[in-house]
Amino acid sequence: MFVPLNLTAPGASNLSAVEPFSLQELTHRTVKITIIVVLGAMITLGNIAVLLVITSSVAGWSRNSRYFLLSLTAADSAFGLLVMPLNLLVSLLKDYTEGPDALCHLVAFCNSTVYSTCMYSLASISLERYIAVFYPLQYSTLLTRKRTLLLIAFAWCFPPFLLIPISFPQGIIEVHFSTASLVCNPSYSTNVGYSLSLTCFIFFPCSIVMTYANLRVWCAAKRQRLKLRKFVSARSSRPNVAARVLVPVMAAYYTCWTPCMAVMIYNAVSGSSIPDWIEFVVVWLPTCNGFLNCIFYFWINQSFRRKFHLVVQRMALAICPELANTLGYCGHSKTQFVSGILDNNNSVHGRSSSVSSTCTLLSLA
């Protein structure tokens, strides 16, 4: 049999095969880091804008609503201020060819805690909306300030209690640094029972609460809309506020979280990995929900936008009065402040688009 001779120097073929692969990996790594940094900046700036508004009163939003929304904003902000910097720091400074260390376990614990707290915060908001709609007269009794703060404390304290085993290097589950997603991830296949229990205590309960509560609220809003069409013909052209808020919220939630949970279950059961870019997308996709929440829970609300414009005007007047006068803020700030007070008292439609003020859907009838 004829055997072709290898005329190249020893190791030359291996070097030529490795160098393009390394360059490709380096290019992919740079693109991934850029995506993470841009996404982190969007989440951080969006939630800072939200905090500037909801730290003070907003027309149509109750005190309890602001507490829940502040909790959600803090959890979303942690994506950009904690999760992304920690994982980028690990990916840039550490070499995990020899295996993970205590830092990787700590980062994985922080990642899982922030992810879980965000889901619990979303479920708490859905529960508050449900009570506001179906028990408007008992709302202040069922959701007192103490119970509201206890719900928020549960959303922030229960996930760390449930996920504390991930933080121990010699714990019940292993952790690895994924070069595909640039994240410190638990190796779910090393403890299938614990991994599946996390989905049973976090993802599935939150999804059930959100789906049931928002579906019931949407059905109630639809019934009221049909009644208004029969008895008040002048209001028949009013926009469908419930569908405009609830449908995007649920669509964004399941789009961002379901792929990540599905891959987690698949990895735990089969022990197999998925292609690099698919892993990168499904791992970082839930953080996109932190930015989308700024839009669906806040920016589509007219009262929030009006209050944000007022806050920007006040900041412009305080920082640079000359620029504010040039833009015409000085003459309009007082007028818009008065209009905001009037809207708080008289604008039923503006209030009904608020997250918690969906209870006005029943009072409209």
CSV table of C-alpha atoms in Angstrom, one decimal:
chain,number,residue,atom,x,y,z
A,1,MET,CA,0.0,0.0,0.0
A,2,PHE,CA,1.3,3.4,-0.9
A,3,VAL,CA,1.8,5.7,2.1
A,4,PRO,CA,2.4,9.4,1.4
A,5,LEU,CA,5.4,10.9,3.0
A,6,ASN,CA,5.1,13.8,5.5
A,7,LEU,CA,7.6,16.3,4.3
A,8,THR,CA,6.6,19.0,6.9
A,9,ALA,CA,8.6,19.6,10.0
A,10,PRO,CA,7.4,17.8,13.2
A,11,GLY,CA,4.7,19.7,15.0
A,12,ALA,CA,4.2,22.1,12.0
A,13,SER,CA,0.8,20.7,11.1
A,14,ASN,CA,-0.4,20.8,14.7
A,15,LEU,CA,0.7,24.4,15.0
A,16,SER,CA,-1.0,25.4,11.8
A,17,ALA,CA,-4.2,23.7,13.0
A,18,VAL,CA,-4.0,25.3,16.5
A,19,GLU,CA,-3.3,28.9,15.5
A,20,PRO,CA,-6.4,29.5,13.4
A,21,PHE,CA,-8.5,27.9,16.1
A,22,SER,CA,-7.0,30.2,18.7
A,23,LEU,CA,-7.6,33.2,16.6
A,24,GLN,CA,-11.2,32.2,16.0
A,25,GLU,CA,-11.7,31.6,19.8
A,26,LEU,CA,-10.1,35.0,20.5
A,27,THR,CA,-12.4,36.7,18.1
A,28,HIS,CA,-15.5,35.0,19.5
A,29,ARG,CA,-14.4,35.9,23.0
A,30,THR,CA,-14.0,39.5,22.1
A,31,VAL,CA,-17.5,39.6,20.5
A,32,LYS,CA,-19.0,37.9,23.6
A,33,ILE,CA,-17.3,40.4,26.0
A,34,THR,CA,-18.6,43.3,23.9
A,35,ILE,CA,-22.1,42.0,24.0
A,36,ILE,CA,-22.0,41.5,27.7
A,37,VAL,CA,-20.6,45.0,28.3
A,38,VAL,CA,-23.3,46.6,26.0
A,39,LEU,CA,-26.1,44.7,27.7
A,40,GLY,CA,-24.8,45.5,31.1
A,41,ALA,CA,-24.7,49.2,30.2
A,42,MET,CA,-28.2,49.1,28.9
A,43,ILE,CA,-29.5,47.4,32.0
A,44,THR,CA,-27.7,49.7,34.4
A,45,LEU,CA,-28.7,53.0,32.7
A,46,GLY,CA,-32.3,51.8,32.3
A,47,ASN,CA,-32.7,50.9,35.9
A,48,ILE,CA,-30.9,54.1,37.1
A,49,ALA,CA,-33.5,56.1,35.2
A,50,VAL,CA,-36.3,54.0,36.8
A,51,LEU,CA,-34.8,54.6,40.3
A,52,LEU,CA,-34.7,58.4,39.7
A,53,VAL,CA,-38.5,58.3,39.3
A,54,ILE,CA,-39.9,55.7,41.6
A,55,THR,CA,-37.9,56.8,44.7
A,56,SER,CA,-40.6,59.5,44.9
A,57,SER,CA,-44.3,59.2,44.4
A,58,VAL,CA,-45.8,58.5,40.9
A,59,ALA,CA,-49.3,59.2,39.9
A,60,GLY,CA,-51.5,56.2,40.3
A,61,TRP,CA,-48.9,54.0,42.1
A,62,SER,CA,-49.6,53.0,45.7
A,63,ARG,CA,-46.9,52.7,48.3
A,64,ASN,CA,-46.8,48.9,48.1
A,65,SER,CA,-46.5,49.0,44.4
A,66,ARG,CA,-43.4,51.2,44.7
A,67,TYR,CA,-41.9,48.9,47.2
A,68,PHE,CA,-42.3,45.9,44.9
A,69,LEU,CA,-41.1,47.8,41.9
A,70,LEU,CA,-38.1,49.1,43.8
A,71,SER,CA,-37.3,45.4,44.7
A,72,LEU,CA,-37.5,44.4,41.1
A,73,THR,CA,-35.4,47.4,40.0
A,74,ALA,CA,-32.7,46.5,42.5
A,75,ALA,CA,-32.7,42.8,41.3
A,76,ASP,CA,-32.4,43.9,37.7
A,77,SER,CA,-29.7,46.4,38.5
A,78,ALA,CA,-27.7,43.6,40.1
A,79,PHE,CA,-27.4,42.0,36.6
A,80,GLY,CA,-25.4,45.0,35.4
A,81,LEU,CA,-23.6,46.0,38.6
A,82,LEU,CA,-22.8,42.6,40.1
A,83,VAL,CA,-23.3,39.6,37.8
A,84,MET,CA,-21.6,40.9,34.7
A,85,PRO,CA,-18.6,42.5,36.3
A,86,LEU,CA,-17.9,39.5,38.5
A,87,ASN,CA,-18.0,37.0,35.6
A,88,LEU,CA,-16.0,39.3,33.3
A,89,LEU,CA,-13.4,39.7,36.1
A,90,VAL,CA,-13.1,35.9,36.4
A,91,SER,CA,-12.9,35.4,32.6
A,92,LEU,CA,-10.2,38.0,32.3
A,93,LEU,CA,-8.0,37.3,35.3
A,94,LYS,CA,-8.3,33.6,36.1
A,95,ASP,CA,-7.2,30.5,34.3
A,96,TYR,CA,-9.4,27.6,35.0
A,97,THR,CA,-7.5,24.9,33.1
A,98,GLU,CA,-6.8,23.3,36.5
A,99,GLY,CA,-10.3,23.5,37.8
A,100,PRO,CA,-12.5,26.0,39.7
A,101,ASP,CA,-11.6,27.6,43.0
A,102,ALA,CA,-13.4,29.3,45.8
A,103,LEU,CA,-13.9,32.5,43.8
A,104,CYS,CA,-15.7,30.7,41.0
A,105,HIS,CA,-18.0,29.1,43.5
A,106,LEU,CA,-18.8,32.5,45.0
A,107,VAL,CA,-19.4,34.0,41.6
A,108,ALA,CA,-21.7,31.1,40.7
A,109,PHE,CA,-23.6,31.6,44.0
A,110,CYS,CA,-24.1,35.3,43.2
A,111,ASN,CA,-25.3,34.6,39.7
A,112,SER,CA,-27.9,32.0,40.8
A,113,THR,CA,-29.0,34.3,43.7
A,114,VAL,CA,-29.6,37.3,41.5
A,115,TYR,CA,-31.4,35.2,38.8
A,116,SER,CA,-33.7,33.6,41.5
A,117,THR,CA,-34.4,36.9,43.2
A,118,CYS,CA,-35.5,38.5,39.9
A,119,MET,CA,-38.0,35.7,39.3
A,120,TYR,CA,-39.4,36.0,42.9
A,121,SER,CA,-39.7,39.7,42.5
A,122,LEU,CA,-41.6,39.3,39.2
A,123,ALA,CA,-43.9,36.8,40.9
A,124,SER,CA,-44.5,39.2,43.8
A,125,ILE,CA,-45.5,42.0,41.5
A,126,SER,CA,-48.0,39.6,39.7
A,127,LEU,CA,-49.4,38.6,43.1
A,128,GLU,CA,-49.8,42.2,44.2
A,129,ARG,CA,-51.6,43.1,40.9
A,130,TYR,CA,-53.9,40.1,41.4
A,131,ILE,CA,-54.9,41.3,44.9
A,132,ALA,CA,-55.4,44.8,43.7
A,133,VAL,CA,-57.8,43.7,40.9
A,134,PHE,CA,-59.9,41.0,42.6
A,135,TYR,CA,-59.8,42.3,46.2
A,136,PRO,CA,-59.8,46.1,45.9
A,137,LEU,CA,-61.7,46.8,49.1
A,138,GLN,CA,-59.6,44.4,51.1
A,139,TYR,CA,-56.3,45.5,49.5
A,140,SER,CA,-55.0,47.6,52.3
A,141,THR,CA,-55.9,44.8,54.8
A,142,LEU,CA,-54.5,41.9,52.8
A,143,LEU,CA,-51.3,43.8,51.8
A,144,THR,CA,-50.2,45.8,54.7
A,145,ARG,CA,-46.9,47.5,54.8
A,146,LYS,CA,-45.5,44.8,57.0
A,147,ARG,CA,-46.7,42.0,54.8
A,148,THR,CA,-45.3,43.8,51.7
A,149,LEU,CA,-41.9,44.1,53.3
A,150,LEU,CA,-42.0,40.4,54.4
A,151,LEU,CA,-42.8,39.3,50.8
A,152,ILE,CA,-39.9,41.4,49.5
A,153,ALA,CA,-37.6,40.0,52.3
A,154,PHE,CA,-38.6,36.5,51.3
A,155,ALA,CA,-37.8,37.2,47.6
A,156,TRP,CA,-34.3,38.3,48.7
A,157,CYS,CA,-33.5,35.9,51.5
A,158,PHE,CA,-35.0,32.6,50.4
A,159,PRO,CA,-32.8,32.2,47.2
A,160,PRO,CA,-29.5,32.6,49.1
A,161,PHE,CA,-30.7,30.0,51.7
A,162,LEU,CA,-31.7,27.6,48.9
A,163,LEU,CA,-28.5,28.2,46.9
A,164,ILE,CA,-25.9,28.3,49.7
A,165,PRO,CA,-24.5,24.8,48.8
A,166,ILE,CA,-23.2,26.3,45.5
A,167,SER,CA,-20.8,28.6,47.4
A,168,PHE,CA,-18.8,25.8,49.0
A,169,PRO,CA,-15.9,24.4,47.0
A,170,GLN,CA,-16.3,20.9,48.5
A,171,GLY,CA,-20.1,21.1,48.6
A,172,ILE,CA,-22.8,18.9,47.2
A,173,ILE,CA,-22.5,20.3,43.6
A,174,GLU,CA,-19.5,21.1,41.5
A,175,VAL,CA,-18.9,24.4,39.7
A,176,HIS,CA,-17.0,25.1,36.5
A,177,PHE,CA,-16.0,28.1,34.5
A,178,SER,CA,-17.6,27.9,31.0
A,179,THR,CA,-15.4,29.4,28.3
A,180,ALA,CA,-18.5,29.3,26.0
A,181,SER,CA,-20.7,31.5,28.1
A,182,LEU,CA,-17.9,33.2,30.1
A,183,VAL,CA,-19.8,32.4,33.3
A,184,CYS,CA,-19.1,30.4,36.4
A,185,ASN,CA,-21.9,27.8,36.3
A,186,PRO,CA,-22.8,24.9,38.6
A,187,SER,CA,-22.3,21.5,37.0
A,188,TYR,CA,-25.9,20.4,37.3
A,189,SER,CA,-25.2,16.8,36.2
A,190,THR,CA,-23.0,16.3,39.3
A,191,ASN,CA,-26.1,16.4,41.5
A,192,VAL,CA,-29.3,15.8,39.5
A,193,GLY,CA,-31.6,15.8,42.5
A,194,TYR,CA,-30.5,19.2,43.8
A,195,SER,CA,-30.5,20.7,40.4
A,196,LEU,CA,-34.1,19.6,39.7
A,197,SER,CA,-35.2,20.7,43.1
A,198,LEU,CA,-34.0,24.3,42.3
A,199,THR,CA,-36.3,24.4,39.3
A,200,CYS,CA,-39.2,23.0,41.5
A,201,PHE,CA,-38.6,25.7,44.2
A,202,ILE,CA,-37.8,28.7,41.9
A,203,PHE,CA,-38.7,28.6,38.3
A,204,PHE,CA,-41.9,26.6,38.3
A,205,PRO,CA,-43.6,28.2,41.3
A,206,CYS,CA,-42.8,31.7,40.0
A,207,SER,CA,-44.0,30.8,36.5
A,208,ILE,CA,-47.3,29.4,37.9
A,209,VAL,CA,-48.0,32.4,40.1
A,210,MET,CA,-47.2,34.9,37.2
A,211,THR,CA,-49.2,32.9,34.6
A,212,TYR,CA,-52.3,32.4,36.8
A,213,ALA,CA,-52.3,36.0,38.2
A,214,ASN,CA,-51.8,37.8,34.9
A,215,LEU,CA,-54.2,35.5,33.1
A,216,ARG,CA,-56.9,36.2,35.6
A,217,VAL,CA,-56.3,39.9,35.5
A,218,TRP,CA,-56.3,39.9,31.7
A,219,CYS,CA,-59.6,38.0,31.6
A,220,ALA,CA,-61.1,40.4,34.1
A,221,ALA,CA,-60.0,43.4,32.1
A,222,LYS,CA,-61.4,41.9,28.9
A,223,ARG,CA,-64.8,41.4,30.6
A,224,GLN,CA,-64.9,45.0,31.8
A,225,ARG,CA,-63.9,46.2,28.3
A,226,LEU,CA,-66.8,44.3,26.8
A,227,LYS,CA,-69.2,45.8,29.4
A,228,LEU,CA,-67.9,49.3,28.7
A,229,ARG,CA,-68.5,48.8,25.0
A,230,LYS,CA,-72.2,48.0,25.7
A,231,PHE,CA,-73.0,50.8,28.1
A,232,VAL,CA,-70.5,53.6,27.2
A,233,SER,CA,-70.2,54.0,23.5
A,234,ALA,CA,-67.9,57.0,23.8
A,235,ARG,CA,-65.2,54.9,25.4
A,236,SER,CA,-65.4,52.0,22.9
A,237,SER,CA,-62.2,53.2,21.3
A,238,ARG,CA,-60.1,53.2,24.4
A,239,PRO,CA,-56.8,51.3,24.0
A,240,ASN,CA,-56.6,47.8,25.5
A,241,VAL,CA,-54.4,48.7,28.5
A,242,ALA,CA,-54.3,45.2,30.0
A,243,ALA,CA,-53.2,43.5,26.8
A,244,ARG,CA,-50.6,46.2,26.2
A,245,VAL,CA,-49.0,45.6,29.6
A,246,LEU,CA,-49.7,41.9,30.5
A,247,VAL,CA,-49.0,40.2,27.2
A,248,PRO,CA,-45.5,41.7,26.7
A,249,VAL,CA,-44.6,41.1,30.3
A,250,MET,CA,-45.4,37.4,30.1
A,251,ALA,CA,-44.0,37.0,26.6
A,252,ALA,CA,-40.7,38.5,27.7
A,253,TYR,CA,-40.6,36.4,30.8
A,254,TYR,CA,-41.0,33.1,29.1
A,255,THR,CA,-38.8,34.0,26.1
A,256,CYS,CA,-35.9,35.0,28.4
A,257,TRP,CA,-36.2,32.4,31.1
A,258,THR,CA,-37.5,29.2,29.5
A,259,PRO,CA,-34.5,28.4,27.3
A,260,CYS,CA,-32.1,28.8,30.3
A,261,MET,CA,-34.2,26.5,32.5
A,262,ALA,CA,-34.6,24.0,29.7
A,263,VAL,CA,-30.9,23.8,29.1
A,264,MET,CA,-30.3,23.5,32.9
A,265,ILE,CA,-32.7,20.5,33.1
A,266,TYR,CA,-31.2,19.0,29.9
A,267,ASN,CA,-27.7,19.3,31.3
A,268,ALA,CA,-28.7,17.9,34.7
A,269,VAL,CA,-30.4,14.8,33.2
A,270,SER,CA,-28.2,14.0,30.3
A,271,GLY,CA,-24.8,15.4,31.4
A,272,SER,CA,-24.3,16.6,27.8
A,273,SER,CA,-23.2,20.1,26.7
A,274,ILE,CA,-24.7,22.3,23.9
A,275,PRO,CA,-22.9,24.3,21.2
A,276,ASP,CA,-20.9,27.3,22.5
A,277,TRP,CA,-23.0,30.1,21.0
A,278,ILE,CA,-26.3,28.5,22.0
A,279,GLU,CA,-25.0,28.2,25.6
A,280,PHE,CA,-23.9,31.8,25.6
A,281,VAL,CA,-27.3,33.0,24.4
A,282,VAL,CA,-29.4,30.9,26.8
A,283,VAL,CA,-27.2,31.8,29.8
A,284,TRP,CA,-27.2,35.6,29.2
A,285,LEU,CA,-30.8,35.7,27.8
A,286,PRO,CA,-32.4,36.1,31.3
A,287,THR,CA,-30.4,39.3,31.9
A,288,CYS,CA,-32.2,40.8,28.9
A,289,ASN,CA,-35.3,40.6,31.0
A,290,GLY,CA,-33.7,43.1,33.3
A,291,PHE,CA,-33.8,45.6,30.5
A,292,LEU,CA,-37.2,44.7,29.1
A,293,ASN,CA,-38.7,45.1,32.6
A,294,CYS,CA,-37.8,48.8,32.4
A,295,ILE,CA,-39.9,49.1,29.3
A,296,PHE,CA,-42.9,46.9,30.1
A,297,TYR,CA,-43.3,47.9,33.7
A,298,PHE,CA,-42.3,51.5,33.5
A,299,TRP,CA,-41.8,53.3,30.2
A,300,ILE,CA,-45.1,52.3,28.6
A,301,ASN,CA,-46.8,54.0,31.6
A,302,GLN,CA,-47.8,57.6,30.9
A,303,SER,CA,-47.6,58.7,34.5
A,304,PHE,CA,-44.0,57.3,34.7
A,305,ARG,CA,-42.9,59.1,31.5
A,306,ARG,CA,-44.4,62.4,32.7
A,307,LYS,CA,-42.6,62.0,36.1
A,308,PHE,CA,-39.4,61.2,34.3
A,309,HIS,CA,-39.6,64.3,32.2
A,310,LEU,CA,-40.2,66.3,35.3
A,311,VAL,CA,-37.2,64.7,37.1
A,312,VAL,CA,-34.9,65.5,34.1
A,313,GLN,CA,-36.1,69.1,34.0
A,314,ARG,CA,-35.3,69.5,37.7
A,315,MET,CA,-31.9,68.0,37.3
A,316,ALA,CA,-31.2,70.3,34.3
A,317,LEU,CA,-32.3,73.3,36.3
A,318,ALA,CA,-30.0,72.3,39.2
A,319,ILE,CA,-27.0,71.4,37.2
A,320,CYS,CA,-27.0,73.9,34.3
A,321,PRO,CA,-29.7,76.6,34.6
A,322,GLU,CA,-28.5,78.3,31.4
A,323,LEU,CA,-29.0,75.1,29.3
A,324,ALA,CA,-32.4,74.6,31.0
A,325,ASN,CA,-33.5,78.1,30.0
A,326,THR,CA,-32.3,77.5,26.5
A,327,LEU,CA,-34.3,74.3,26.2
A,328,GLY,CA,-37.3,76.1,27.7
A,329,TYR,CA,-37.5,74.0,30.9
A,330,CYS,CA,-37.8,76.9,33.3
A,331,GLY,CA,-41.1,78.1,32.0
A,332,HIS,CA,-42.8,74.7,31.8
A,333,SER,CA,-41.6,72.8,34.9
A,334,LYS,CA,-44.2,74.3,37.2
A,335,THR,CA,-47.0,73.8,34.7
A,336,GLN,CA,-46.1,70.1,34.2
A,337,PHE,CA,-45.8,69.7,38.0
A,338,VAL,CA,-49.4,71.0,38.4
A,339,SER,CA,-50.6,68.8,35.5
A,340,GLY,CA,-49.0,65.8,37.2
A,341,ILE,CA,-51.1,66.5,40.4
A,342,LEU,CA,-54.2,66.9,38.3
A,343,ASP,CA,-53.5,63.6,36.5
A,344,ASN,CA,-53.1,61.9,39.8
A,345,ASN,CA,-56.6,62.8,40.8
A,346,ASN,CA,-58.6,62.9,37.6
A,347,SER,CA,-57.0,60.7,34.9
A,348,VAL,CA,-58.5,57.3,35.4
A,349,HIS,CA,-57.1,55.9,32.2
A,350,GLY,CA,-53.6,56.9,33.1
A,351,ARG,CA,-53.9,55.3,36.4
A,352,SER,CA,-55.3,52.1,35.0
A,353,SER,CA,-52.1,51.5,33.0
A,354,SER,CA,-50.1,51.4,36.2
A,355,VAL,CA,-48.8,48.1,37.4
A,356,SER,CA,-50.8,48.0,40.6
A,357,SER,CA,-53.6,50.4,39.7
A,358,THR,CA,-55.3,47.8,37.6
A,359,CYS,CA,-57.9,47.7,40.3
A,360,THR,CA,-59.4,50.8,38.5
A,361,LEU,CA,-60.5,48.3,35.8
A,362,LEU,CA,-63.3,47.3,38.2
A,363,SER,CA,-64.1,50.8,39.4
A,364,LEU,CA,-64.6,51.9,35.8
A,365,ALA,CA,-67.7,49.9,35.6
